[in-house]
mmCIF file of C-alpha atoms and ligand atoms in Angstrom:
data_model
loop_
_atom_site.group_PDB
_atom_site.id
_atom_site.type_symbol
_atom_site.label_atom_id
_atom_site.label_comp_id
_atom_site.label_asym_id
_atom_site.label_seq_id
_atom_site.Cartn_x
_atom_site.Cartn_y
_atom_site.Cartn_z
ATOM 1 C CA MET A 1 -2.605 8.807 18.703
ATOM 2 C CA ALA A 2 -1.694 7.865 15.141
ATOM 3 C CA GLU A 3 0.217 10.181 12.447
ATOM 4 C CA ILE A 4 1.412 9.254 9.087
ATOM 5 C CA VAL A 5 5.199 10.263 8.020
ATOM 6 C CA PRO A 6 8.111 9.750 5.333
ATOM 7 C CA ALA A 7 9.231 6.363 6.271
ATOM 8 C CA ARG A 8 12.766 6.779 6.723
ATOM 9 C CA GLU A 9 16.003 4.862 7.203
ATOM 10 C CA ASP A 10 15.615 4.062 11.011
ATOM 11 C CA MET A 11 12.063 2.640 10.501
ATOM 12 C CA LEU A 12 12.956 -0.038 8.289
ATOM 13 C CA ASP A 13 13.633 -3.031 11.138
ATOM 14 C CA GLU A 14 9.738 -2.356 12.542
ATOM 15 C CA ILE A 15 8.622 -2.040 8.910
ATOM 16 C CA GLU A 16 10.645 -5.214 8.575
ATOM 17 C CA ALA A 17 9.105 -7.145 11.668
ATOM 18 C CA ILE A 18 5.366 -6.103 9.972
ATOM 19 C CA GLU A 19 6.404 -7.549 6.486
ATOM 20 C CA ARG A 20 7.639 -10.704 7.760
ATOM 21 C CA LEU A 21 4.615 -10.702 10.075
ATOM 22 C CA CYS A 22 1.755 -10.055 7.155
ATOM 23 C CA PHE A 23 2.561 -11.607 4.562
ATOM 24 C CA SER A 24 4.157 -15.117 3.028
ATOM 25 C CA GLN A 25 6.516 -13.644 0.657
ATOM 26 C CA PRO A 26 7.497 -11.086 2.689
ATOM 27 C CA TRP A 27 9.722 -8.047 0.884
ATOM 28 C CA THR A 28 13.664 -8.371 1.852
ATOM 29 C CA ARG A 29 15.420 -5.115 3.841
ATOM 30 C CA GLY A 30 16.906 -4.498 0.572
ATOM 31 C CA ALA A 31 13.561 -4.015 -1.608
ATOM 32 C CA LEU A 32 12.421 -2.553 1.297
ATOM 33 C CA ARG A 33 15.171 -0.116 1.411
ATOM 34 C CA SER A 34 14.662 1.117 -2.265
ATOM 35 C CA GLN A 35 11.261 2.488 -1.594
ATOM 36 C CA LEU A 36 13.250 5.296 0.921
ATOM 37 C CA ASP A 37 14.325 6.904 -2.820
ATOM 38 C CA ALA A 38 12.173 9.465 -2.484
ATOM 39 C CA GLU A 39 12.587 10.835 -6.277
ATOM 40 C CA SER A 40 10.905 7.594 -7.192
ATOM 41 C CA HIS A 41 9.269 6.203 -4.634
ATOM 42 C CA ILE A 42 6.336 7.107 -1.938
ATOM 43 C CA PHE A 43 7.056 5.537 0.775
ATOM 44 C CA LEU A 44 4.894 5.959 4.318
ATOM 45 C CA ALA A 45 4.768 4.753 7.684
ATOM 46 C CA ALA A 46 1.847 5.138 10.075
ATOM 47 C CA LEU A 47 2.792 5.858 13.660
ATOM 48 C CA HIS A 48 1.117 5.370 16.811
ATOM 49 C CA ASP A 49 2.649 6.652 19.821
ATOM 50 C CA GLY A 50 5.900 7.480 18.110
ATOM 51 C CA ALA A 51 6.318 3.067 17.171
ATOM 52 C CA VAL A 52 5.337 2.209 13.348
ATOM 53 C CA ALA A 53 2.379 0.088 12.979
ATOM 54 C CA GLY A 54 1.743 0.292 9.829
ATOM 55 C CA TYR A 55 3.212 1.091 5.952
ATOM 56 C CA ALA A 56 2.681 1.856 2.366
ATOM 57 C CA GLY A 57 5.185 1.664 -0.587
ATOM 58 C CA ALA A 58 4.608 2.759 -4.290
ATOM 59 C CA GLN A 59 7.001 3.411 -7.168
ATOM 60 C CA THR A 60 6.251 5.913 -9.813
ATOM 61 C CA VAL A 61 6.923 5.606 -13.218
ATOM 62 C CA LEU A 62 6.195 9.329 -15.246
ATOM 63 C CA ASP A 63 2.696 9.790 -13.911
ATOM 64 C CA GLU A 64 2.053 6.297 -12.745
ATOM 65 C CA CYS A 65 2.370 5.257 -9.146
ATOM 66 C CA TYR A 66 2.534 1.025 -8.078
ATOM 67 C CA ILE A 67 1.673 0.184 -4.583
ATOM 68 C CA SER A 68 3.667 -1.969 -4.052
ATOM 69 C CA ASN A 69 3.090 -2.759 -0.309
ATOM 70 C CA ILE A 70 0.849 -1.828 2.397
ATOM 71 C CA ALA A 71 0.040 -3.942 5.804
ATOM 72 C CA VAL A 72 -0.731 -2.645 9.390
ATOM 73 C CA ALA A 73 0.370 -4.643 12.125
ATOM 74 C CA PRO A 74 -2.806 -6.777 13.485
ATOM 75 C CA ARG A 75 -2.628 -5.444 17.231
ATOM 76 C CA PHE A 76 -3.418 -2.082 15.109
ATOM 77 C CA ARG A 77 -5.815 -3.159 12.767
ATOM 78 C CA ARG A 78 -9.412 -1.387 12.559
ATOM 79 C CA GLN A 79 -8.493 1.740 13.169
ATOM 80 C CA GLY A 80 -8.088 3.645 10.174
ATOM 81 C CA LEU A 81 -4.358 3.517 9.668
ATOM 82 C CA ALA A 82 -4.278 1.950 6.007
ATOM 83 C CA GLU A 83 -7.093 4.196 5.285
ATOM 84 C CA ALA A 84 -5.361 7.261 6.543
ATOM 85 C CA LEU A 85 -2.108 5.580 4.941
ATOM 86 C CA LEU A 86 -3.589 5.461 1.517
ATOM 87 C CA ARG A 87 -5.193 8.651 1.730
ATOM 88 C CA GLU A 88 -1.996 10.439 2.510
ATOM 89 C CA MET A 89 -0.282 8.506 -0.848
ATOM 90 C CA GLU A 90 -3.426 9.888 -3.234
ATOM 91 C CA ARG A 91 -2.669 13.376 -1.870
ATOM 92 C CA GLU A 92 1.122 12.729 -2.336
ATOM 93 C CA CYS A 93 0.287 11.328 -6.116
ATOM 94 C CA ARG A 94 -2.164 14.669 -6.773
ATOM 95 C CA GLY A 95 0.342 16.889 -5.736
ATOM 96 C CA ARG A 96 3.111 14.695 -7.897
ATOM 97 C CA GLY A 97 0.537 14.971 -10.881
ATOM 98 C CA MET A 98 -0.524 11.415 -11.043
ATOM 99 C CA ALA A 99 -2.698 9.905 -13.136
ATOM 100 C CA PHE A 100 -3.750 6.647 -11.146
ATOM 101 C CA MET A 101 -2.411 4.452 -8.367
ATOM 102 C CA THR A 102 -2.245 0.525 -8.984
ATOM 103 C CA LEU A 103 -1.920 -2.134 -7.379
ATOM 104 C CA GLU A 104 -2.474 -6.686 -7.494
ATOM 105 C CA VAL A 105 -4.473 -7.643 -4.299
ATOM 106 C CA ARG A 106 -4.887 -11.774 -3.848
ATOM 107 C CA ALA A 107 -8.888 -12.086 -4.987
ATOM 108 C CA GLY A 108 -9.528 -13.947 -1.458
ATOM 109 C CA ASN A 109 -8.434 -10.959 0.534
ATOM 110 C CA ALA A 110 -11.728 -9.589 1.652
ATOM 111 C CA PRO A 111 -9.903 -6.793 4.015
ATOM 112 C CA ALA A 112 -7.432 -5.516 1.686
ATOM 113 C CA ILE A 113 -10.311 -5.480 -1.074
ATOM 114 C CA ALA A 114 -13.295 -4.094 0.827
ATOM 115 C CA LEU A 115 -10.677 -1.251 2.019
ATOM 116 C CA TYR A 116 -9.741 0.055 -1.396
ATOM 117 C CA GLU A 117 -13.554 0.040 -2.739
ATOM 118 C CA LYS A 118 -13.381 2.361 0.414
ATOM 119 C CA CYS A 119 -10.995 4.332 -0.800
ATOM 120 C CA GLY A 120 -12.205 4.674 -4.403
ATOM 121 C CA PHE A 121 -10.282 1.348 -6.057
ATOM 122 C CA LEU A 122 -12.178 0.164 -9.273
ATOM 123 C CA ARG A 123 -11.625 -3.645 -9.858
ATOM 124 C CA CYS A 124 -9.639 -3.285 -13.174
ATOM 125 C CA GLY A 125 -8.618 -6.535 -14.206
ATOM 126 C CA VAL A 126 -7.209 -9.985 -13.085
ATOM 127 C CA ARG A 127 -3.851 -11.493 -13.727
ATOM 128 C CA ALA A 128 -4.410 -15.287 -13.569
ATOM 129 C CA ALA A 129 -2.617 -17.559 -10.638
ATOM 130 C CA TYR A 130 -0.452 -14.713 -9.943
ATOM 131 C CA TYR A 131 0.522 -15.470 -6.425
ATOM 132 C CA PHE A 132 1.505 -18.622 -5.130
ATOM 133 C CA ASP A 133 2.031 -19.857 -1.404
ATOM 134 C CA PRO A 134 -0.994 -20.739 -1.722
ATOM 135 C CA ARG A 135 -1.332 -20.359 -5.457
ATOM 136 C CA GLU A 136 -4.371 -17.279 -5.830
ATOM 137 C CA ASP A 137 -5.315 -15.140 -8.735
ATOM 138 C CA ALA A 138 -4.328 -11.176 -8.761
ATOM 139 C CA VAL A 139 -6.975 -8.476 -8.965
ATOM 140 C CA ILE A 140 -6.185 -5.333 -10.572
ATOM 141 C CA MET A 141 -7.343 -2.450 -8.551
ATOM 142 C CA THR A 142 -6.984 1.278 -9.889
ATOM 143 C CA ARG A 143 -7.813 4.429 -8.046
ATOM 144 C CA PHE A 144 -7.893 7.037 -10.900
ATOM 145 C CA PHE A 145 -7.442 10.737 -10.648
ATOM 146 C CA ASN A 146 -7.963 12.256 -13.635
ATOM 147 C CA SER A 147 -9.743 9.850 -16.798
ATOM 148 C CA GLN A 148 -13.303 9.297 -17.439
ATOM 149 C CA ALA A 149 -13.575 6.439 -14.787
ATOM 150 C CA LYS A 150 -12.252 8.622 -11.917
ATOM 151 C CA LYS A 151 -14.670 8.060 -8.327
ATOM 152 C CA ASP A 152 -14.276 10.608 -6.247
HETATM 153 N N1 COA B 1 -12.668 -6.973 7.474
HETATM 154 C C1 COA B 1 -13.588 -5.498 6.272
HETATM 155 N N2 COA B 1 -13.373 -5.170 5.618
HETATM 156 C C2 COA B 1 -12.489 -4.267 6.063
HETATM 157 C C3 COA B 1 -11.221 -4.927 7.168
HETATM 158 C C4 COA B 1 -11.779 -6.671 7.722
HETATM 159 N N3 COA B 1 -11.338 -7.565 8.567
HETATM 160 N N4 COA B 1 -10.147 -4.257 7.223
HETATM 161 C C5 COA B 1 -10.138 -3.251 6.791
HETATM 162 N N5 COA B 1 -11.485 -3.110 5.756
HETATM 163 C C6 COA B 1 -11.944 -2.446 4.939
HETATM 164 C C7 COA B 1 -13.038 -1.540 5.501
HETATM 165 O O1 COA B 1 -13.833 -1.083 4.582
HETATM 166 C C8 COA B 1 -12.893 -0.386 6.732
HETATM 167 O O2 COA B 1 -13.669 0.348 6.923
HETATM 168 P P1 COA B 1 -14.393 0.575 8.462
HETATM 169 O O3 COA B 1 -12.958 0.241 9.304
HETATM 170 O O4 COA B 1 -14.935 1.840 8.186
HETATM 171 O O5 COA B 1 -15.170 -0.607 8.459
HETATM 172 C C9 COA B 1 -11.777 0.118 5.569
HETATM 173 O O6 COA B 1 -11.194 -1.054 5.045
HETATM 174 C C10 COA B 1 -10.506 0.608 6.296
HETATM 175 O O7 COA B 1 -10.080 0.090 7.544
HETATM 176 P P2 COA B 1 -8.552 0.168 8.041
HETATM 177 O O8 COA B 1 -8.940 0.661 9.610
HETATM 178 O O9 COA B 1 -7.562 1.641 7.591
HETATM 179 O O10 COA B 1 -7.854 -1.420 8.056
HETATM 180 P P3 COA B 1 -5.971 -1.405 8.404
HETATM 181 O O11 COA B 1 -5.584 -0.240 9.211
HETATM 182 O O12 COA B 1 -7.097 -2.569 9.304
HETATM 183 O O13 COA B 1 -5.834 -2.490 7.640
HETATM 184 C C11 COA B 1 -5.091 -4.177 5.792
HETATM 185 C C12 COA B 1 -5.878 -3.793 6.068
HETATM 186 C C13 COA B 1 -5.395 -5.033 5.044
HETATM 187 C C14 COA B 1 -3.640 -3.571 5.110
HETATM 188 C C15 COA B 1 -4.906 -5.347 7.279
HETATM 189 O O14 COA B 1 -5.353 -5.779 7.874
HETATM 190 C C16 COA B 1 -3.794 -5.841 6.772
HETATM 191 O O15 COA B 1 -2.425 -5.538 7.484
HETATM 192 N N6 COA B 1 -3.410 -6.744 5.852
HETATM 193 C C17 COA B 1 -2.581 -7.734 5.868
HETATM 194 C C18 COA B 1 -1.590 -7.436 4.166
HETATM 195 C C19 COA B 1 -2.660 -7.128 3.595
HETATM 196 O O16 COA B 1 -3.358 -8.096 3.060
HETATM 197 N N7 COA B 1 -1.940 -6.172 2.930
HETATM 198 C C20 COA B 1 -2.927 -5.427 1.537
HETATM 199 C C21 COA B 1 -1.612 -6.798 0.637
HETATM 200 S S1 COA B 1 -3.022 -5.860 -1.424
#
């Protein structure tokens, strides 16, 4: 049984382990912890039978929401957890009056791009050679809430 909850300090060990498993340039413990500041961040965990199976973190600036990380542990993938995290992120954004939520994704990360498109994100631009290890372009994808570009 999966549920989406606000991330807590005592979940950081599990979140950090998933971060290291999923990314070639993982965020440090301190960077992950900084997202626990709920005034300027939205930090969510997906629990599976009480254990952390995935998470999503974002920083808010005025009415803009910048998603920093989203990951699901390999053995829990394709069960709808990332989609549930993004739906809850959207609900939280709307509650806080955000105009959009946006992120960068590796151009070759087909699973993530399919996820974002399913959740209503639009391709809004490219940052050339944004990533390294390996070098790759970033696609900027944005989910608008209040503009003409809105897609429900
Ligand atoms: N291939 C194609 N589409 C995929 C996919 C895959 N491997 N994984 C997810 N999707 C798309 C599908 O549209 C899927 O809907 P469907 O199951 O109805 O077809 C939708 O995303 C939702 O999938 P979900 O089960 O919620 O995704 P997930 O929990 O498996 O997590 C990621 C998806 C991308 C977060 C996960 O693969 C992951 O952690 N990857 C490594 C970290 C990463 O790349 N994060 C994104 C950085 S920008």
